[in-house]
Coordinates of C-alpha atoms and ligand atoms in Angstrom, one line a residue:
X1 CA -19.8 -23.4 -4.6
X2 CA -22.9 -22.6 -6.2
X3 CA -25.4 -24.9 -8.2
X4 CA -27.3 -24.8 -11.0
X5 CA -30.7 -24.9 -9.2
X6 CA -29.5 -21.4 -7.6
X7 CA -28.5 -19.9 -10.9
X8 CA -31.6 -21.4 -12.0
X9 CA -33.3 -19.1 -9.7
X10 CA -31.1 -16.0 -11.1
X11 CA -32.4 -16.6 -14.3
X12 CA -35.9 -16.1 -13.6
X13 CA -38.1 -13.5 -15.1
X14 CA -38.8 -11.4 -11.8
X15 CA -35.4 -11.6 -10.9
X16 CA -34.1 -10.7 -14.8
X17 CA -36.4 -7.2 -14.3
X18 CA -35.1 -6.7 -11.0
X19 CA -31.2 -6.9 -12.3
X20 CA -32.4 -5.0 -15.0
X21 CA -33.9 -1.7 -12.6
X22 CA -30.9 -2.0 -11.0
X23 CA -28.5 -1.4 -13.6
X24 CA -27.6 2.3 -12.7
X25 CA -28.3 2.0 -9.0
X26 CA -25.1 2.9 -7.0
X27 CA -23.5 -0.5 -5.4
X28 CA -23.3 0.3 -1.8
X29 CA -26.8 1.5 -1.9
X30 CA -28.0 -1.5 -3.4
X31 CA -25.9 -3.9 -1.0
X32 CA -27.5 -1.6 1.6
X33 CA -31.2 -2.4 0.3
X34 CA -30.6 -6.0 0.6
X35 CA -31.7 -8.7 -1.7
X36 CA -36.1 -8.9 -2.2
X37 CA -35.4 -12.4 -2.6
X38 CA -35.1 -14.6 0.5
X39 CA -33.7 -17.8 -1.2
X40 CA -30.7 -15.3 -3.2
X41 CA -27.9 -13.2 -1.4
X42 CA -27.1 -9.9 -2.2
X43 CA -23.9 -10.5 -3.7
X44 CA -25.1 -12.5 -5.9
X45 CA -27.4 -10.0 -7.6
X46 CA -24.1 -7.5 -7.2
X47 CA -22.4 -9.6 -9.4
X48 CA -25.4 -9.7 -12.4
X49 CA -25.6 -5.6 -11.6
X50 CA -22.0 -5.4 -12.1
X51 CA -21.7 -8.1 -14.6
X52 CA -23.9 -6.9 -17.0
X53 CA -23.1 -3.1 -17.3
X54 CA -19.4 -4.6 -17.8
X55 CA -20.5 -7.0 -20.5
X56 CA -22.5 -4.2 -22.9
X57 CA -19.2 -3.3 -24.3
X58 CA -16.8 -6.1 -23.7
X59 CA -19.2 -9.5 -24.3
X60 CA -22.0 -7.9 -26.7
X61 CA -23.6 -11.4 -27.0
X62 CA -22.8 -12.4 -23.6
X63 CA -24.8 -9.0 -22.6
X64 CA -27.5 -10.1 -24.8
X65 CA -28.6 -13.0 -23.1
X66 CA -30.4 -12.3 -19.7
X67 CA -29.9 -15.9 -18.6
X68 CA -26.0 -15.3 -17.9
X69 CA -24.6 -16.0 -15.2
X70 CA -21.9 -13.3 -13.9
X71 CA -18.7 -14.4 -12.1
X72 CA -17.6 -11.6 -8.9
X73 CA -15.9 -8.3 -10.8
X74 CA -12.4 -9.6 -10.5
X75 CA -12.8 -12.8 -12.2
X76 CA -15.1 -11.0 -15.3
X77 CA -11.4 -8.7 -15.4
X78 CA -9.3 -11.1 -16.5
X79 CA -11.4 -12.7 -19.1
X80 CA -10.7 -11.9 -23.0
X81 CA -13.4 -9.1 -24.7
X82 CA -15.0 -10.6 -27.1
X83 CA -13.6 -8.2 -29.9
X84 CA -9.9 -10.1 -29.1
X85 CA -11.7 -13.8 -28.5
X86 CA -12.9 -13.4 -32.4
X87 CA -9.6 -12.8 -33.5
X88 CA -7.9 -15.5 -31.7
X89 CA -10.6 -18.3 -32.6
X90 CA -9.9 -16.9 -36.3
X91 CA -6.5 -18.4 -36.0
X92 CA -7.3 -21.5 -34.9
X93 CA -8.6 -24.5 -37.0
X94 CA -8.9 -28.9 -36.4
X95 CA -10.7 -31.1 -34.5
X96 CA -9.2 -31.3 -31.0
X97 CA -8.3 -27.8 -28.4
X98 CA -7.8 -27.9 -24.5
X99 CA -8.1 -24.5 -23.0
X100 CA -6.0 -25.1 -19.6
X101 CA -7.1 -22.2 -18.5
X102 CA -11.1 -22.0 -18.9
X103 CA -12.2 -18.7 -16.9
X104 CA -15.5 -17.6 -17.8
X105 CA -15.1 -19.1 -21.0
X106 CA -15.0 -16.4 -23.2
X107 CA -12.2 -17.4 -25.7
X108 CA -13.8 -20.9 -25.7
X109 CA -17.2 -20.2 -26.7
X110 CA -15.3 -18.4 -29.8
X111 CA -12.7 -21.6 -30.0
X112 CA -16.1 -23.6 -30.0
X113 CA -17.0 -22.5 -33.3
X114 CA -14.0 -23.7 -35.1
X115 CA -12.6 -27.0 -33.8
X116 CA -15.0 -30.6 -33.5
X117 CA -14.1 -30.7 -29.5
X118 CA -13.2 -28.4 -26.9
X119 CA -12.2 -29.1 -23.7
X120 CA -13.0 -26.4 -21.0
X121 CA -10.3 -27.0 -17.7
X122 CA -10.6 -24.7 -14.8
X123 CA -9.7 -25.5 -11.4
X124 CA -11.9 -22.6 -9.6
X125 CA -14.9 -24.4 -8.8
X126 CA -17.4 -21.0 -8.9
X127 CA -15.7 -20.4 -12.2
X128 CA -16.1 -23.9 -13.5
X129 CA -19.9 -23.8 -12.5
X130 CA -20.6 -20.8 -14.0
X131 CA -19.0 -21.3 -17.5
X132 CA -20.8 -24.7 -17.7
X133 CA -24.4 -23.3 -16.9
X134 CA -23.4 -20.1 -19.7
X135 CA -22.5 -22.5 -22.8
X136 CA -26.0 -24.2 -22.0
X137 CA -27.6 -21.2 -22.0
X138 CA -25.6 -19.9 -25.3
X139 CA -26.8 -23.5 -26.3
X140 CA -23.2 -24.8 -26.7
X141 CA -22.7 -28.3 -28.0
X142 CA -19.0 -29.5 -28.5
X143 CA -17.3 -28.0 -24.9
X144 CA -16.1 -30.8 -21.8
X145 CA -16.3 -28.7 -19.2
X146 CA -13.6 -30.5 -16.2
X147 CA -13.0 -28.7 -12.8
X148 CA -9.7 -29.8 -12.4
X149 CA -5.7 -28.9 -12.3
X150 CA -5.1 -28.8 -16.2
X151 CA -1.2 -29.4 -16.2
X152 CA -1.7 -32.4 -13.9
X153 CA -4.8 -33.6 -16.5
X154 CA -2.5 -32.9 -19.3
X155 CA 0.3 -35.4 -17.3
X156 CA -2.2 -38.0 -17.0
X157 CA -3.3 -37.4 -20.9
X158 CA -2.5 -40.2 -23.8
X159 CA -4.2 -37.3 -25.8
X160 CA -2.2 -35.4 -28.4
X161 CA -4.7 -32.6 -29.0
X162 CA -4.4 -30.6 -32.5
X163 CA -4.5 -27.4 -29.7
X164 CA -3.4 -26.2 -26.9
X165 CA -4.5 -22.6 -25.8
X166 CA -3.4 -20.9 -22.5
X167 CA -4.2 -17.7 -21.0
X168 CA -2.4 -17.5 -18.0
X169 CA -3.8 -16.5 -14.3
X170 CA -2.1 -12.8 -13.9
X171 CA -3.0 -12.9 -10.3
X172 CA -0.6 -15.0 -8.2
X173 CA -1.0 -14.9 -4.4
X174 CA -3.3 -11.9 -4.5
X175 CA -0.4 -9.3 -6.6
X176 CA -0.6 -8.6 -10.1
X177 CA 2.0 -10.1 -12.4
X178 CA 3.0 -9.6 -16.4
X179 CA 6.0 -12.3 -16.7
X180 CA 5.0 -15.8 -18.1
X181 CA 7.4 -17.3 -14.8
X182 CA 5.1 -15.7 -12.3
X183 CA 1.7 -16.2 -13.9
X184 CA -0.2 -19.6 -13.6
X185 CA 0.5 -21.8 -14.7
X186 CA 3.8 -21.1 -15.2
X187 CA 4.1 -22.5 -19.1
X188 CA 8.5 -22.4 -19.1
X189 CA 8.1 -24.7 -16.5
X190 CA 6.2 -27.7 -18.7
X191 CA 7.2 -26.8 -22.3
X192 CA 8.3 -30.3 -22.8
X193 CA 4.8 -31.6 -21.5
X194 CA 3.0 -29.1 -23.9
X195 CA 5.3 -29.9 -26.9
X196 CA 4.1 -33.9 -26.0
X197 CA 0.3 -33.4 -26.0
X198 CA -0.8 -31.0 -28.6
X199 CA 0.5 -29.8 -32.4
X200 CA 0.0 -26.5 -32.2
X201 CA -0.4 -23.5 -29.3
X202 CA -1.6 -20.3 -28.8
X203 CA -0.4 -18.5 -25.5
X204 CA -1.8 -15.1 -24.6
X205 CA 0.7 -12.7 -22.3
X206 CA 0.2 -9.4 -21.1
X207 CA 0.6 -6.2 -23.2
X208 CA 3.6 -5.2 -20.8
X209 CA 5.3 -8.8 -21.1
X210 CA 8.8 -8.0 -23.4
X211 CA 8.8 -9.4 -26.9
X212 CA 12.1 -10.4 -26.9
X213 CA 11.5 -11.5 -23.6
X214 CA 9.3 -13.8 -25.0
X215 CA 11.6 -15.2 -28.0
X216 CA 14.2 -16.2 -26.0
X217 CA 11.9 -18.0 -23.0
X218 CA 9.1 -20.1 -25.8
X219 CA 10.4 -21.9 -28.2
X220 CA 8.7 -23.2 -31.8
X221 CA 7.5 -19.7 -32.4
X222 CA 5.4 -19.6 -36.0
X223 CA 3.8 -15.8 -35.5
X224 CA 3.6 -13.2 -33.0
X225 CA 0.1 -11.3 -33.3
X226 CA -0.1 -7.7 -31.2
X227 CA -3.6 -7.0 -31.0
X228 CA -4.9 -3.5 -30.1
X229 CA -8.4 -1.9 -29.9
X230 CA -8.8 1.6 -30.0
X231 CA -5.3 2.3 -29.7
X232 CA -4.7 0.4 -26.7
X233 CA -2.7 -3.1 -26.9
X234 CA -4.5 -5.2 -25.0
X235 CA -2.9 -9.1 -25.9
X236 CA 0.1 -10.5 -27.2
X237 CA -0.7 -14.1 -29.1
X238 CA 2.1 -16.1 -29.3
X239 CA 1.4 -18.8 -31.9
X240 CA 3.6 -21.7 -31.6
X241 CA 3.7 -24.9 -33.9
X242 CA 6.1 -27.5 -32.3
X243 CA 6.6 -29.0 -36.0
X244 CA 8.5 -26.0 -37.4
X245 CA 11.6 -23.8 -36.4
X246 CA 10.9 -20.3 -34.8
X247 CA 10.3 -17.6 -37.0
X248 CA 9.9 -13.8 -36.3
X249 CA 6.4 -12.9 -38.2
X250 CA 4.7 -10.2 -36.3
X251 CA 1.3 -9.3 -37.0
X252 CA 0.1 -5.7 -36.1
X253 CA -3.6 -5.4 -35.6
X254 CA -5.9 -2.4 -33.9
X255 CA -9.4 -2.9 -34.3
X256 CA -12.2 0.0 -33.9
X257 CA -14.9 -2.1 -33.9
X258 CA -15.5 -5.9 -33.7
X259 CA -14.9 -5.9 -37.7
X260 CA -12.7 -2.7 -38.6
X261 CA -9.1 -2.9 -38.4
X262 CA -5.9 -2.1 -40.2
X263 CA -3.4 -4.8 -39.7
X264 CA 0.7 -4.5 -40.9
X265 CA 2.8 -7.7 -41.2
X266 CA 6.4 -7.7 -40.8
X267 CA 8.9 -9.9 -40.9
X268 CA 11.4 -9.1 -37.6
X269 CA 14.8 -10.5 -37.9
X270 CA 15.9 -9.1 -34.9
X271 CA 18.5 -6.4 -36.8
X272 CA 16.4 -3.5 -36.3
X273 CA 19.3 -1.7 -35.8
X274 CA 20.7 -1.9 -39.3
X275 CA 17.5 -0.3 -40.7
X276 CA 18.8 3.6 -39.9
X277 CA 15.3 5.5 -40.8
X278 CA 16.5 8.7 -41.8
X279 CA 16.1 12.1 -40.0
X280 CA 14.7 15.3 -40.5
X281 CA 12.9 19.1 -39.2
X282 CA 9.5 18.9 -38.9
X283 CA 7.9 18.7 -42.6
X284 CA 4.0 19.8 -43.1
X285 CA 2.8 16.3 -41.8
X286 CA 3.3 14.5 -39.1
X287 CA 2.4 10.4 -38.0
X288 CA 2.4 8.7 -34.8
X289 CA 2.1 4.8 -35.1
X290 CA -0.8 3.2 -33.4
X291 CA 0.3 1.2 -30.1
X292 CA 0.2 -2.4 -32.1
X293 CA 3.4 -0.7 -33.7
X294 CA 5.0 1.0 -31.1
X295 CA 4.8 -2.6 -29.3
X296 CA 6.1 -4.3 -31.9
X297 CA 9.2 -2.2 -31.9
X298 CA 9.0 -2.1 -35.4
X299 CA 7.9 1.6 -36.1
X300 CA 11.8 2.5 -37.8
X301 CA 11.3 -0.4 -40.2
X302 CA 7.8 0.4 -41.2
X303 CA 8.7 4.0 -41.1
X304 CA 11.1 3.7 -44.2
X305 CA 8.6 1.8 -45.5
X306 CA 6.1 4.5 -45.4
X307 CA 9.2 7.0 -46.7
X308 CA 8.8 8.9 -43.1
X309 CA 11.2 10.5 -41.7
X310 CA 12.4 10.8 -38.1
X311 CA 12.0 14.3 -36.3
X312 CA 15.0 13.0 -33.9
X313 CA 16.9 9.4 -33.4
X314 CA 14.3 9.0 -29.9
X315 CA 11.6 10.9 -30.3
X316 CA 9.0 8.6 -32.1
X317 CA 7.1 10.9 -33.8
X318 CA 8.1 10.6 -38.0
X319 CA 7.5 13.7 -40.9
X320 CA 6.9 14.1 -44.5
X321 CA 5.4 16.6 -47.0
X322 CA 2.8 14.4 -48.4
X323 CA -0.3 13.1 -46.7
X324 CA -0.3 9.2 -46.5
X325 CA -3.9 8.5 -45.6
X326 CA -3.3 5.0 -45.0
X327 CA -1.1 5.7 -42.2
X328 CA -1.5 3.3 -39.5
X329 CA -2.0 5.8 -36.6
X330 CA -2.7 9.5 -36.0
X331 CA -1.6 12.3 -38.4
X332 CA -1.0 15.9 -37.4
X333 CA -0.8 18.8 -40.0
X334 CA 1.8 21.2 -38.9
X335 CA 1.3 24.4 -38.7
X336 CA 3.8 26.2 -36.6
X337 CA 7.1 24.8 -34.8
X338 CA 9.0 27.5 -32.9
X339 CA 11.4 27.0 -29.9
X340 CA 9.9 26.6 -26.5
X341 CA 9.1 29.5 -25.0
X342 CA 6.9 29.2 -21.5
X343 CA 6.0 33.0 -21.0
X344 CA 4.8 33.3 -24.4
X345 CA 3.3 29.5 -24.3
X346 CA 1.3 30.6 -21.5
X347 CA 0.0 34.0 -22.3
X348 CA -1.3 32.5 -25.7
X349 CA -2.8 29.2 -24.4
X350 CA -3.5 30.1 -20.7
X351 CA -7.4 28.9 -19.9
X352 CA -7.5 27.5 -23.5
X353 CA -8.5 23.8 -24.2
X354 CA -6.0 22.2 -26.3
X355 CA -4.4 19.0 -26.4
X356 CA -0.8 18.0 -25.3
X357 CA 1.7 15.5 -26.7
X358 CA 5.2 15.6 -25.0
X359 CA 7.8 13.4 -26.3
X360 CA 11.7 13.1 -25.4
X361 CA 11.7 15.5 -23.8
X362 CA 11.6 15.9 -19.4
X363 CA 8.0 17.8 -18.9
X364 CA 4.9 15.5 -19.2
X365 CA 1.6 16.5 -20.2
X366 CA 0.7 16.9 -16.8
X367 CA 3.8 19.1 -15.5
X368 CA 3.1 20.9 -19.3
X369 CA -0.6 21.4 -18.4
X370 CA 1.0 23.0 -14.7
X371 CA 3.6 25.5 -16.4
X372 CA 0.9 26.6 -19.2
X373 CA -2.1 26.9 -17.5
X374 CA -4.1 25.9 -20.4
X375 CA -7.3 23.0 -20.2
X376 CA -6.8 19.9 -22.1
X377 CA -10.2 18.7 -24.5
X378 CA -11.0 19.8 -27.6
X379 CA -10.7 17.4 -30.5
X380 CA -8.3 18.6 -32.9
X381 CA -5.8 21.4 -32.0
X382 CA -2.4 20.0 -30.6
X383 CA 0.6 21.6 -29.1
X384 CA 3.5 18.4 -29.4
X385 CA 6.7 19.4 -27.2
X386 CA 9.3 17.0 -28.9
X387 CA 13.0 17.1 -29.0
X388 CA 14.1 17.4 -33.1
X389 CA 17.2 17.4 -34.4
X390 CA 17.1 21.8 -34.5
X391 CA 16.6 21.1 -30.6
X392 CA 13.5 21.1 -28.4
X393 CA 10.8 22.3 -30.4
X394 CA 6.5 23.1 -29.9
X395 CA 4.7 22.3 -32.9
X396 CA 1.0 24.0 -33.3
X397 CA -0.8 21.2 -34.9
X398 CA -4.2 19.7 -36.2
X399 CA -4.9 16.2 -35.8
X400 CA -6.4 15.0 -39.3
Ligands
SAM1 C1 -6.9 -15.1 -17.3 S1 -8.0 -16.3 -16.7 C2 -8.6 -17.0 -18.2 C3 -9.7 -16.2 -18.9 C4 -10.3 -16.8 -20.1 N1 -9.4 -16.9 -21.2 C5 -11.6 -16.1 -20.5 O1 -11.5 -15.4 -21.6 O2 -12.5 -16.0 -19.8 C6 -7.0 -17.6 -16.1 C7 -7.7 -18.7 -15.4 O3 -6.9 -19.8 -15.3 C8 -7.2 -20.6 -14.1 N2 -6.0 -21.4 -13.9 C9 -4.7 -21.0 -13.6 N3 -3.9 -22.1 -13.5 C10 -4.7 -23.2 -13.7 C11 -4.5 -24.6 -13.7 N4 -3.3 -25.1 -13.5 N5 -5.5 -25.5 -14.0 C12 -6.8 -25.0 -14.2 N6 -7.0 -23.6 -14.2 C13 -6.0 -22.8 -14.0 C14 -7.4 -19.4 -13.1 O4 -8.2 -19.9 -12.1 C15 -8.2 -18.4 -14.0 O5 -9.5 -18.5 -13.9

């Protein structure tokens, strides 16, 4: 375990430039230099090397600050970006939150600004350590930091706290897991205890963790929020409020930047089925919904409400004539569709950059890409290989 007087020594201006020449010098090499500094170890300036050319994109004002203190790669993986930690402390308002699962304290520092007290619970010493010297530094107030087993503190509680957030440990026994069962702690296991100690929580799962999964296994369910960036889902919020019935309210967000992003809002009653989104050829436009959507399940129902229509019953790609510029995804402007014909495919296309979408149907991009020849890049000409209801089909199209 490391103390402050050694990150102390981290912080200090010759060691700052150092970290900072270092920045685009190849690890091994560096861990074969060794550290200058007698009184540091090499791996600890690894981690600031690695740390902070993660951080300029994912933790902007964590990147800002030269004083903070970077846990090994691994841990700074599993923390929140601080696009997503915005949103979540967004949702959250009162006086009391435990976070019984700290990390690097990401989702705290932004839980900080909107309740009166915040206790900070992680059980991995280094981790602990760390976090506490980073919400001096970011000159944090209102945070307990306690290195400690939160479900057995929460046992030993008389606290009822307003909030209870939880992003559980997707690393058990050294494999990668997704279910809320495997991951630590394992929530199903002590939903009593968490419905006795706070009003409210806010559990984040993995993108690949089933959303019906997760109705039938949490109960008190208020709103479901699938949070993308860039097109990529990246958390699934499950806001629970032990005072009310569950209720299906999904939220669909995908952000481009820390303030831009569209966001949909259904209502899912679990009949998806019974809204039949009708079907059609391939009309002059074409939408694909973001991955917020697709996640959701939800594209049928939002589809009617765009008036789309479907180019077959599973191929998720929807039509129209008219362009709907608020779409919430990508929209192609077709301008052929013929019948798939390889030899003719590939003496157009071979050694041409284009790009490939392949959907319902058995070849991939990849085994497309093979049989074609062609080079994938360029930024707007597509070929999409899609069943449709006149069969398989390759549209020539140009993403809008
Ligand atoms: C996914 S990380 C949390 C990341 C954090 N939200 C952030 O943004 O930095 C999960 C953390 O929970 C900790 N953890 C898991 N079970 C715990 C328990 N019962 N008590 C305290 N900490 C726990 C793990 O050590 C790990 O650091």
């Amino acid at each position: 375990m490391k103390s402050e007087g050694e990150y102390n020594k981290l912080s200090s201006p010759e060691v700052i430039q150092f970290i900072e020449d270092q920045l685009t010098t190849p690890i091994p090499e560096l861990v074969l230099k060794g550290s200058p500094f007698p009184s540091i170890p090499i791996n600890l300036l690894v981690n600031q090397v690695v740390g902070k050319n993660k951080a300029r994109k994912k933790l902007p004002t964590w990147h800002k600050n030269p004083k903070i203190i970077y846990p090994p790669k691994l841990n700074l993986e599993q923390t929140s970006s601080e696009i997503t930690a915005r949103h979540k402390s967004k949702l959250i308002e009162g006086d009391t939150l435990i976070d019984l699962t700290g990390g690097f304290g990401v989702d705290d520092y932004f839980f900080s600004k909107q309740v009166n007290s915040l206790t900070y619970c992680e059980y991995n010493s280094d981790l602990f350590e760390i976090s506490k010297y980073n919400f001096n530094v970011l000159s944090v107030k209102n945070i307990k930091c306690l290195n400690q087993d939160s479900i057995e503190l929460l046992k030993e509680s008389t606290h009822k706290y307003d909030w209870i957030y939880v992003d559980p440990s997707r690393r058990n026994k050294n494999q990668k897991v997704f279910l809320i069962k495997d991951s630590l702690p394992n929530l199903l296991e002590h939903q009593k205890l968490l419905e006795n100690k706070s009003q409210q929580m806010m559990i984040k799962t993995s993108p690949m963790y089933d959303i019906e999964a997760g109705y039938k296994e949490l109960s008190g369910v208020k709103e479901l929020h699938v949070v993308s960036i860039k097109n990529e889902v990246k958390e699934l919020l499950w806001i629970i409020d032990w005072r009310t019935t569950s209720s299906r309210n999904i939220k669909l967000y995908n952000y481009d930047s820390q303030k831009k992003y569209t966001k949909n809002v259904l209502q899912h009653d679990g009949l998806i089925s019974s809204d039949k989104v009708g079907l059609s050829p391939c009309l002059k436009y074409i939408y694909e919904f973001n991955s917020s959507i697709m996640k959701s399940g939800l594209y049928d129902r939002l589809a009617i409400r765009y008036g789309l229509l479907k180019l077959e019953q599973n191929t998720n790609l929807f039509t129209c004539e008219t362009l709907i510029k608020s779409f919430p995804g990508k929209i192609y402007k077709m301008n052929t569709i013929e019948t798939i014909n390889f030899k003719k495919l590939k003496r157009e296309f071979k050694g041409r950059f284009i790009n490939i979408i392949s959907k319902n149907i058995k070849l991939t991009p990849s085994n497309l890409e093979k049989k074609i020849g062609f080079k994938t890049g360029t930024d707007t000409d597509y070929l999409i290989f899609a069943k449709t209801i006149e069969g398989n089909k390759v549209i020539k199209a140009t993403k809008l």
